[in-house]
PDB file of C-alpha atoms and ligand atoms in Angstrom:
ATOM      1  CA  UNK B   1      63.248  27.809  19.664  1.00  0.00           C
ATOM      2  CA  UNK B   2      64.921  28.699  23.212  1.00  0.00           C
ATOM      3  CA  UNK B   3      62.754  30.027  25.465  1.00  0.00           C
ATOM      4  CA  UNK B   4      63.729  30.499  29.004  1.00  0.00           C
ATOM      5  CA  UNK B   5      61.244  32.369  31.596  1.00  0.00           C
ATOM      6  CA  UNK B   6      62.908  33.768  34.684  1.00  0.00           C
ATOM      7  CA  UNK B   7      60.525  33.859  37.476  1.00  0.00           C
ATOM      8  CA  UNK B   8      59.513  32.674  40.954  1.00  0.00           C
ATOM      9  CA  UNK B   9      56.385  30.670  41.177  1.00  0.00           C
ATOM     10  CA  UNK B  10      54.891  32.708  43.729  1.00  0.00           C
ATOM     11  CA  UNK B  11      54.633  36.107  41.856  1.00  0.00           C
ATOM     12  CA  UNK B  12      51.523  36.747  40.349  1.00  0.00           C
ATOM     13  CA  UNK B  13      52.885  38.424  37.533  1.00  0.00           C
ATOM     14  CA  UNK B  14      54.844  35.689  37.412  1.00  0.00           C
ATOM     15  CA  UNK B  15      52.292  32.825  37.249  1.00  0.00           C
ATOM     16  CA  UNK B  16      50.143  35.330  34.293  1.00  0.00           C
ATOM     17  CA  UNK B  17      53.073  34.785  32.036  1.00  0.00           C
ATOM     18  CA  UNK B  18      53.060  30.958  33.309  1.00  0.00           C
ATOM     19  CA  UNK B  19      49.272  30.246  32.433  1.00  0.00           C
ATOM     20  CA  UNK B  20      50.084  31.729  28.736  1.00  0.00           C
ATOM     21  CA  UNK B  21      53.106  29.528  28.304  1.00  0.00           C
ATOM     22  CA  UNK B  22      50.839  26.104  29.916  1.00  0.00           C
ATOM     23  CA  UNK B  23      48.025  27.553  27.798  1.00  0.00           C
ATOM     24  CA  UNK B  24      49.478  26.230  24.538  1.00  0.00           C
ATOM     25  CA  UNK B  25      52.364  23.981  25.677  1.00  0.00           C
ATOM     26  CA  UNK B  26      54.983  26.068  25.113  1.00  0.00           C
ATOM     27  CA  UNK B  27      58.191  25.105  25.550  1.00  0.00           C
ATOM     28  CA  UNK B  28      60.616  26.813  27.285  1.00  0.00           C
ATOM     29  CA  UNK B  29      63.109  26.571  30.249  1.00  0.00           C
ATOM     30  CA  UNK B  30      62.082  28.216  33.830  1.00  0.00           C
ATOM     31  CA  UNK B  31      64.705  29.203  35.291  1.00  0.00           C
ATOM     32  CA  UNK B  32      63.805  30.574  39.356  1.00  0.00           C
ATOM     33  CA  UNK B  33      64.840  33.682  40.043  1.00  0.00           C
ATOM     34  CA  UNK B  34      65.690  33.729  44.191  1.00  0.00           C
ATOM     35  CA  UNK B  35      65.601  37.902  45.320  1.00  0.00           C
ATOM     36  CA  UNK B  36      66.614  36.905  48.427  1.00  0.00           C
ATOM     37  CA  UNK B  37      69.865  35.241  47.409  1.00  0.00           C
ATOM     38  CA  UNK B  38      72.734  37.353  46.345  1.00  0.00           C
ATOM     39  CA  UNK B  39      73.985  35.317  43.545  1.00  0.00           C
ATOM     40  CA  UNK B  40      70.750  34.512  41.920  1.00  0.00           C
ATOM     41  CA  UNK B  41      69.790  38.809  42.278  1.00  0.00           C
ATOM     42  CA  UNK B  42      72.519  39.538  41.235  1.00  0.00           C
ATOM     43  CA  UNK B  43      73.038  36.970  37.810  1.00  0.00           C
ATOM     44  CA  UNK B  44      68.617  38.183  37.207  1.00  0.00           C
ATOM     45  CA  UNK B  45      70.366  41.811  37.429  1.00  0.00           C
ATOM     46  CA  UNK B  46      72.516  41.635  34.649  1.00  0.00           C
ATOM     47  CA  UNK B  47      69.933  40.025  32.671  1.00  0.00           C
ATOM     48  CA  UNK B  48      66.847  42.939  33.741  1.00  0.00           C
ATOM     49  CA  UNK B  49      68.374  45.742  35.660  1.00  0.00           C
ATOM     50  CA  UNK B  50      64.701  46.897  36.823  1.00  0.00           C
ATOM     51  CA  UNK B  51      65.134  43.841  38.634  1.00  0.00           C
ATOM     52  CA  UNK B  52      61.207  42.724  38.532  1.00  0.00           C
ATOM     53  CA  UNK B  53      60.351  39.460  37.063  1.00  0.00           C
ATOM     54  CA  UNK B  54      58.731  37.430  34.629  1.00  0.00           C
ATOM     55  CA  UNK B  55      61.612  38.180  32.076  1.00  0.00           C
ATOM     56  CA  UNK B  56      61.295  36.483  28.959  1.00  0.00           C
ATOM     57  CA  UNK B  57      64.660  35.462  26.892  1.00  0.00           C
ATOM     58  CA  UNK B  58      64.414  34.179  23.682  1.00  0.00           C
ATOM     59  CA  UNK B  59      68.192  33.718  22.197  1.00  0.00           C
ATOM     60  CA  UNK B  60      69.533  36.831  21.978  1.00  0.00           C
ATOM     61  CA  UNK B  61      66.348  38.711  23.142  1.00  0.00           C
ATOM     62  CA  UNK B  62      65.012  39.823  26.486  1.00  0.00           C
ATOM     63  CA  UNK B  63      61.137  40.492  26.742  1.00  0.00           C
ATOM     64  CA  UNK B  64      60.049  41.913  30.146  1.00  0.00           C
ATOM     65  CA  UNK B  65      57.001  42.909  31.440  1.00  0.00           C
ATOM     66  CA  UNK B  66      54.427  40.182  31.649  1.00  0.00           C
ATOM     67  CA  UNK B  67      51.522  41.594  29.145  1.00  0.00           C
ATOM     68  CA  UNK B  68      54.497  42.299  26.728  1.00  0.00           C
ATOM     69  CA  UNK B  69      55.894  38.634  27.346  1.00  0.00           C
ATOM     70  CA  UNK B  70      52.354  36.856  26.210  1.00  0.00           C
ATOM     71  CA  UNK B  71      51.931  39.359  23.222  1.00  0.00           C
ATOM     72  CA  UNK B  72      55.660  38.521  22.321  1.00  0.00           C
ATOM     73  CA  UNK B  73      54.340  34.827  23.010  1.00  0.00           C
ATOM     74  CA  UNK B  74      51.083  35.227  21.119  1.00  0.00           C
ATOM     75  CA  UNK B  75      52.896  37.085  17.933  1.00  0.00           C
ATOM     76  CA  UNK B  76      55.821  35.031  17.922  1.00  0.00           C
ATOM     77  CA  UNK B  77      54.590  31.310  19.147  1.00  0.00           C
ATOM     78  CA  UNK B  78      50.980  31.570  18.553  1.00  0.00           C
ATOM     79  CA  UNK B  79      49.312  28.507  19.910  1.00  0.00           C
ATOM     80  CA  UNK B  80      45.599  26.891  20.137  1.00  0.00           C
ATOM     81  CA  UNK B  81      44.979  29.852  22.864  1.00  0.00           C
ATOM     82  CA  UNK B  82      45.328  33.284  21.454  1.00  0.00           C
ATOM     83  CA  UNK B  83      45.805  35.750  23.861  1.00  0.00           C
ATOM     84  CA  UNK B  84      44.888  38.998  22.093  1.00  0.00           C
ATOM     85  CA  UNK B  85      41.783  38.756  19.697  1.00  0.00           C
ATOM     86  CA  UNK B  86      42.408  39.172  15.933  1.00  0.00           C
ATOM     87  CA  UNK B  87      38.849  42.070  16.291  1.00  0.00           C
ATOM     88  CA  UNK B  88      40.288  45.310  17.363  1.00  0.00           C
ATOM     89  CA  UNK B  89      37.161  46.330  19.694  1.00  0.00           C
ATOM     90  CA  UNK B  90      37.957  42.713  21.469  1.00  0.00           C
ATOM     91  CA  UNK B  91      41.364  43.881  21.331  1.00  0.00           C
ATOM     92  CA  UNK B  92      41.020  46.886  23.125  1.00  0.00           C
ATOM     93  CA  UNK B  93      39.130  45.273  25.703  1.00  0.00           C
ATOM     94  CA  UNK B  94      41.178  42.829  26.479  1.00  0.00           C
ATOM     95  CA  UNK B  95      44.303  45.208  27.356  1.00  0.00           C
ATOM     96  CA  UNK B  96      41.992  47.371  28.930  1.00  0.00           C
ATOM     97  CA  UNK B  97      40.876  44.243  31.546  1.00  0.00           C
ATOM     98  CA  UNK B  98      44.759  43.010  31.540  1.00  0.00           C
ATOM     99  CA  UNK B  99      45.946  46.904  32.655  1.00  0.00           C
ATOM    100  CA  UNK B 100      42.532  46.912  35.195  1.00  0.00           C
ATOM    101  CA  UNK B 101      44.045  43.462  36.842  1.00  0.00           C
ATOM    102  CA  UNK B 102      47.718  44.575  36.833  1.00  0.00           C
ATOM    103  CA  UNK B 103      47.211  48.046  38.383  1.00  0.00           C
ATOM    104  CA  UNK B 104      44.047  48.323  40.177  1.00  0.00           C
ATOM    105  CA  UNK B 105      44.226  44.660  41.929  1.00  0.00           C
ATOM    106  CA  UNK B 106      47.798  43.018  41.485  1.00  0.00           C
ATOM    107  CA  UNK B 107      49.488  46.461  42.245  1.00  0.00           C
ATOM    108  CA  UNK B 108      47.661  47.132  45.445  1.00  0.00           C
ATOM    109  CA  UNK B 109      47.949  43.397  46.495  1.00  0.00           C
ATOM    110  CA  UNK B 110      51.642  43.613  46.021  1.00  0.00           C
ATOM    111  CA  UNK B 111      51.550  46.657  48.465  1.00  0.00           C
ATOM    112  CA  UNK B 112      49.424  44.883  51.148  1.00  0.00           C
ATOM    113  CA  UNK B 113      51.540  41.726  50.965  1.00  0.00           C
ATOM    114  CA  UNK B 114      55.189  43.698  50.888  1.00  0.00           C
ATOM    115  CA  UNK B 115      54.382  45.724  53.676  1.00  0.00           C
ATOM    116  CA  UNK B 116      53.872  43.030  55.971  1.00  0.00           C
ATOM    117  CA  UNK B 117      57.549  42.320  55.395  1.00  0.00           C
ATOM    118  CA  UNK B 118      58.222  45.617  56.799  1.00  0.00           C
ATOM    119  CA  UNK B 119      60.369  46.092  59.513  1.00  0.00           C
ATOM    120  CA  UNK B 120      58.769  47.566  62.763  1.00  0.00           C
ATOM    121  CA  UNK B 121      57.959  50.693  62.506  1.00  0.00           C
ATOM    122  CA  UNK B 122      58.650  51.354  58.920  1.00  0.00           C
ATOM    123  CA  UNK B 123      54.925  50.657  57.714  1.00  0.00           C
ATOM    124  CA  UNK B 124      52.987  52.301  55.529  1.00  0.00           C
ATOM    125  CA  UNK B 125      49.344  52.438  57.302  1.00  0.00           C
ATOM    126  CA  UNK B 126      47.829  54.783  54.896  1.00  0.00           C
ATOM    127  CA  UNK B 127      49.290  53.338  51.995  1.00  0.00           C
ATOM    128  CA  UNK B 128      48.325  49.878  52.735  1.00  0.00           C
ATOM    129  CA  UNK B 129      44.890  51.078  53.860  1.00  0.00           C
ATOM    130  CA  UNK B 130      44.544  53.309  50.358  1.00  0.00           C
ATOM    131  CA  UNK B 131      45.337  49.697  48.689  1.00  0.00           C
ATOM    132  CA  UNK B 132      42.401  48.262  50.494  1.00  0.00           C
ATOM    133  CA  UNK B 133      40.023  50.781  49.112  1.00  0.00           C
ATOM    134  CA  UNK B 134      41.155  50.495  45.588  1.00  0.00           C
ATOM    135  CA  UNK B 135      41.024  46.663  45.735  1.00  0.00           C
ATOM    136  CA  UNK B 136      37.488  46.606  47.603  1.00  0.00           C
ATOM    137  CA  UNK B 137      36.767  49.214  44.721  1.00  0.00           C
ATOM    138  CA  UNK B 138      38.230  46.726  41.833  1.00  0.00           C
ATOM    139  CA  UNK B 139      36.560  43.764  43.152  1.00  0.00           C
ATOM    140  CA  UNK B 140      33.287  45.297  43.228  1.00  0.00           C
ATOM    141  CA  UNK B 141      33.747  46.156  39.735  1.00  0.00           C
ATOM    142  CA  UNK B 142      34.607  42.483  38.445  1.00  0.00           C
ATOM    143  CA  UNK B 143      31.580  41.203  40.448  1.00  0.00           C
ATOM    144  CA  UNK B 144      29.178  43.243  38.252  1.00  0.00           C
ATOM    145  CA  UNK B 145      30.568  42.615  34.484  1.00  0.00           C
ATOM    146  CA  UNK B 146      31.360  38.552  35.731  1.00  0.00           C
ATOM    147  CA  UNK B 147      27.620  38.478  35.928  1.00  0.00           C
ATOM    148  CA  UNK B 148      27.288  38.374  32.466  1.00  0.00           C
ATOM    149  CA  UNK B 149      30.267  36.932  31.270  1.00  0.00           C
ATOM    150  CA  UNK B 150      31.997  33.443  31.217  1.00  0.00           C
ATOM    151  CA  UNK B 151      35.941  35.205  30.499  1.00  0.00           C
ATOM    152  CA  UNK B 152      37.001  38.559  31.022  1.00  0.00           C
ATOM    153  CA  UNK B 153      36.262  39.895  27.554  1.00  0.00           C
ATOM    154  CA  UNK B 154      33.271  37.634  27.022  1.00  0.00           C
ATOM    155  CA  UNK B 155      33.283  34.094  25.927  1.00  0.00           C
ATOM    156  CA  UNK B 156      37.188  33.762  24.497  1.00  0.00           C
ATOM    157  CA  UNK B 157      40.166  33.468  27.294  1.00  0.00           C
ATOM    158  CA  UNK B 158      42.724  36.039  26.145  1.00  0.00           C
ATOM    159  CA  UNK B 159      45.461  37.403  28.241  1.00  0.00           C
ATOM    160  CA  UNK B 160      43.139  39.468  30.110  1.00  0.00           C
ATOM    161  CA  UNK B 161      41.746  35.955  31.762  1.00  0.00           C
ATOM    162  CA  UNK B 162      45.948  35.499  32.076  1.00  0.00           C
ATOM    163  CA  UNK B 163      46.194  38.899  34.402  1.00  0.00           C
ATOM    164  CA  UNK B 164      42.597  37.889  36.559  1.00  0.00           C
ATOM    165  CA  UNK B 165      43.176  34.583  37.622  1.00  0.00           C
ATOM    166  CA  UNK B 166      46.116  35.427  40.109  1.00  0.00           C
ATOM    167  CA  UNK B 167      45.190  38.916  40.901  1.00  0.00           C
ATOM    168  CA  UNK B 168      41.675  37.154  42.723  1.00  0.00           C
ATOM    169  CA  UNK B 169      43.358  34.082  44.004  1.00  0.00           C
ATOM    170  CA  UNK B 170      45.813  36.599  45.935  1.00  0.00           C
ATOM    171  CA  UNK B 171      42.727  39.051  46.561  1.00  0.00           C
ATOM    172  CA  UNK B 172      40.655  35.967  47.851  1.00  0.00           C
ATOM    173  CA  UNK B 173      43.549  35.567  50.337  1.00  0.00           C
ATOM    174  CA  UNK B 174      44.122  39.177  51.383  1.00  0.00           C
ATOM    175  CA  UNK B 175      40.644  40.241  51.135  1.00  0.00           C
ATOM    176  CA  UNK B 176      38.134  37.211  51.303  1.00  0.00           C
ATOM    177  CA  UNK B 177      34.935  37.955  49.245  1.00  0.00           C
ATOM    178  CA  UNK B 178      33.511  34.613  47.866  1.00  0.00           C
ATOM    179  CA  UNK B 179      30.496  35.562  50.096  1.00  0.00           C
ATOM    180  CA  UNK B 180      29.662  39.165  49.405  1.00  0.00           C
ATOM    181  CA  UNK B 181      30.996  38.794  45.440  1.00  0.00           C
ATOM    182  CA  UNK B 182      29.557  35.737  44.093  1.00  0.00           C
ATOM    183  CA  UNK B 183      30.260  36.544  40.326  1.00  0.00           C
ATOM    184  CA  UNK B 184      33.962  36.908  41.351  1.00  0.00           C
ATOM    185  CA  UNK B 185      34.108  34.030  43.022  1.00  0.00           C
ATOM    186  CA  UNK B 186      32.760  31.741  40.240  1.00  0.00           C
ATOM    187  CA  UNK B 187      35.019  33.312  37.891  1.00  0.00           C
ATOM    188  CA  UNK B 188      38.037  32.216  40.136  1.00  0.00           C
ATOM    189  CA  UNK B 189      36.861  29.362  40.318  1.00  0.00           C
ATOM    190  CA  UNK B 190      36.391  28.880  36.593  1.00  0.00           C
ATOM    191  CA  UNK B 191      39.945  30.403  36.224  1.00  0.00           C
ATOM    192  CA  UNK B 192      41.777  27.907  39.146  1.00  0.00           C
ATOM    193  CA  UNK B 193      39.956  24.900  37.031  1.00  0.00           C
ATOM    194  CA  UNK B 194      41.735  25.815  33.887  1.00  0.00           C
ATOM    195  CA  UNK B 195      44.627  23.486  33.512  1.00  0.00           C
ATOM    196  CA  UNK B 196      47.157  26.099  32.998  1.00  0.00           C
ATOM    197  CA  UNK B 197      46.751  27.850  36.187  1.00  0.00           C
ATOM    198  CA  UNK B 198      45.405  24.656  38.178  1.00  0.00           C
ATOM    199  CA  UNK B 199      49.297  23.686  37.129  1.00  0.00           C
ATOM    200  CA  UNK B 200      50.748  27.484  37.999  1.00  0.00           C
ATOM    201  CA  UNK B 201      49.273  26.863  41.591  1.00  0.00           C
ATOM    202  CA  UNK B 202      49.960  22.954  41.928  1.00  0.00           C
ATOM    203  CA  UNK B 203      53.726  24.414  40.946  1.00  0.00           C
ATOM    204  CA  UNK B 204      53.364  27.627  43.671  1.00  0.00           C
ATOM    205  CA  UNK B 205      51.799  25.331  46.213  1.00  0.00           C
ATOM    206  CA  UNK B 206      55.085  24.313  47.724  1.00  0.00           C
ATOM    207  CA  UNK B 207      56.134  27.860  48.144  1.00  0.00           C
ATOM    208  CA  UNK B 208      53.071  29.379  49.787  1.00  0.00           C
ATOM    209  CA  UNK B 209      54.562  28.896  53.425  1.00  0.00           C
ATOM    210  CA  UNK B 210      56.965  32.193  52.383  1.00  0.00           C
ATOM    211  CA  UNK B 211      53.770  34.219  51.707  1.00  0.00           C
ATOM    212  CA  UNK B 212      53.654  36.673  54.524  1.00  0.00           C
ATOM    213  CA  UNK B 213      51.420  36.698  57.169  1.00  0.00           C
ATOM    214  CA  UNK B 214      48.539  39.356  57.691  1.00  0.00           C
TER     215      UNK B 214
HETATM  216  N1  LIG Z 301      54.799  45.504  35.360  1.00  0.00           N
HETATM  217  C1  LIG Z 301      55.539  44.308  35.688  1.00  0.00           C
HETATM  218  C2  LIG Z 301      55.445  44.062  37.183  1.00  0.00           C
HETATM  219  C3  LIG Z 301      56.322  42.927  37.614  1.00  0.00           C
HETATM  220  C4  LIG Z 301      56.449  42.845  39.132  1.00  0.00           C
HETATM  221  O1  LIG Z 301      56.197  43.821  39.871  1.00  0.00           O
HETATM  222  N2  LIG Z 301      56.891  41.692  39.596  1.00  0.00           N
HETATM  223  C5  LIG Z 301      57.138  41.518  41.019  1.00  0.00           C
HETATM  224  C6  LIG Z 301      56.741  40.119  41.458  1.00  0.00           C
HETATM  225  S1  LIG Z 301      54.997  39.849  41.434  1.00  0.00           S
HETATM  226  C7  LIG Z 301      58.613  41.659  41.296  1.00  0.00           C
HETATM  227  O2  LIG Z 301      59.429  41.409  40.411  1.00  0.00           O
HETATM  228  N3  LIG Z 301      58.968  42.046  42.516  1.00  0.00           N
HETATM  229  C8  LIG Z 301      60.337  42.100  42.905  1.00  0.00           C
HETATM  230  C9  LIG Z 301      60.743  43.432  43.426  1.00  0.00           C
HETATM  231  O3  LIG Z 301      59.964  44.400  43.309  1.00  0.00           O
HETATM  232  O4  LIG Z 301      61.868  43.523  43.945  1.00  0.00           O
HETATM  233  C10 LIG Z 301      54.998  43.120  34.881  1.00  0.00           C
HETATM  234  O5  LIG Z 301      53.837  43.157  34.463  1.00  0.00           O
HETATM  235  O6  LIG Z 301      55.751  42.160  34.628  1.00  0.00           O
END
């Protein structure tokens, strides 16, 4: 086996791919992936022209996109965790959670954050403030089914548990709600007490000084 992630530890799609690998030990080799240095762009480039990151290699084979990476992982390196249940209805529901995290609370979070690295007078008001609905909207959403359940699908941690745990630490940051969305905020905490992502964030913490400010 020769697994090597590309990534930056302060991506949230990123650290999902992270908590899968941490999840069952995996081992691979991370390789950090700097966008804002040439060289390291431009090597990541001819690797993933897209250019977005985690990026999965294994030999030969590249594996982008960071729900594809932990089914490549759970297929191909299955481990104590497994990420997509064997019951198709469980299934079903757990890609449906992992696409609600990744598009209706990491993508608007990424649009909040990047536009604060903007330069002046090139921001996108309505855009950022159409992000805030949909995340308000999203958040409101995990409070209710978190009242009744422990993991995103229920009682297992899949990949869907993968997508939530950075897309509500990064909410919690942009968008505080531990006091108006108490079921969301006990799941994050649930999910930053896992050892995989307690270890994504102890590994992120050094970076979080680049995060930009509101
Ligand atoms: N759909 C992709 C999204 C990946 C993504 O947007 N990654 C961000 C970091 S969180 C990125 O690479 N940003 C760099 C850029 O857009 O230049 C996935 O799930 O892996």
């Amino acid at each position: 086996m020769s697994l090597t992630l590309y990534f930056h530890p302060l991506s949230s799609f990123c650290q999902k791919a992270l908590i899968a690998l941490y999840e069952n030990d995996t081992p691979f080799e991370p390789h950090v992936v700097d966008l804002m240095d040439a060289g390291s762009r431009g090597e990541f480039l001819k690797i993933w022209p897209i250019g977005k990151f985690p990026v999965l290699r294994d030999g030969d084979r590249i594996v982008p996109e960071s729900s594809v990476v932990i089914e490549y992982l759970d297929q191909r390196y299955p481990g104590r965790t497994r990420f997509v249940p064997a019951d198709p209805k469980l299934a079903l529901e757990t890609r449906t959670r992992d696409r609600f995290y990744d598009w209706y609370m990491n993508v608007p979070i990424g649009k909040i954050v990047t536009d604060r690295l903007r330069p002046p007078g090139h921001n996108d008001a309505q855009g950022v403030e159409d992000a805030k609905t949909l995340l308000r909207t999203s958040l409101g959403l995990v409070d209710q089914e978190m009242a009744i359940r422990t993991w995103a699908v229920g009682e297992v941690f899949t990949m869907a548990d993968c997508a939530a745990a950075p897309s509500l630490f990064y909410a919690n940051k942009v968008m505080p709600f531990e006091s108006i969305h108490p079921n969301a905020a006990a799941y994050l905490k649930r999910l930053m007490e896992r050892p995989s992502y307690a270890r994504a964030l102890k590994e992120a913490q050094p970076y979080f000084a680049m995060m930009p400010k509101a």
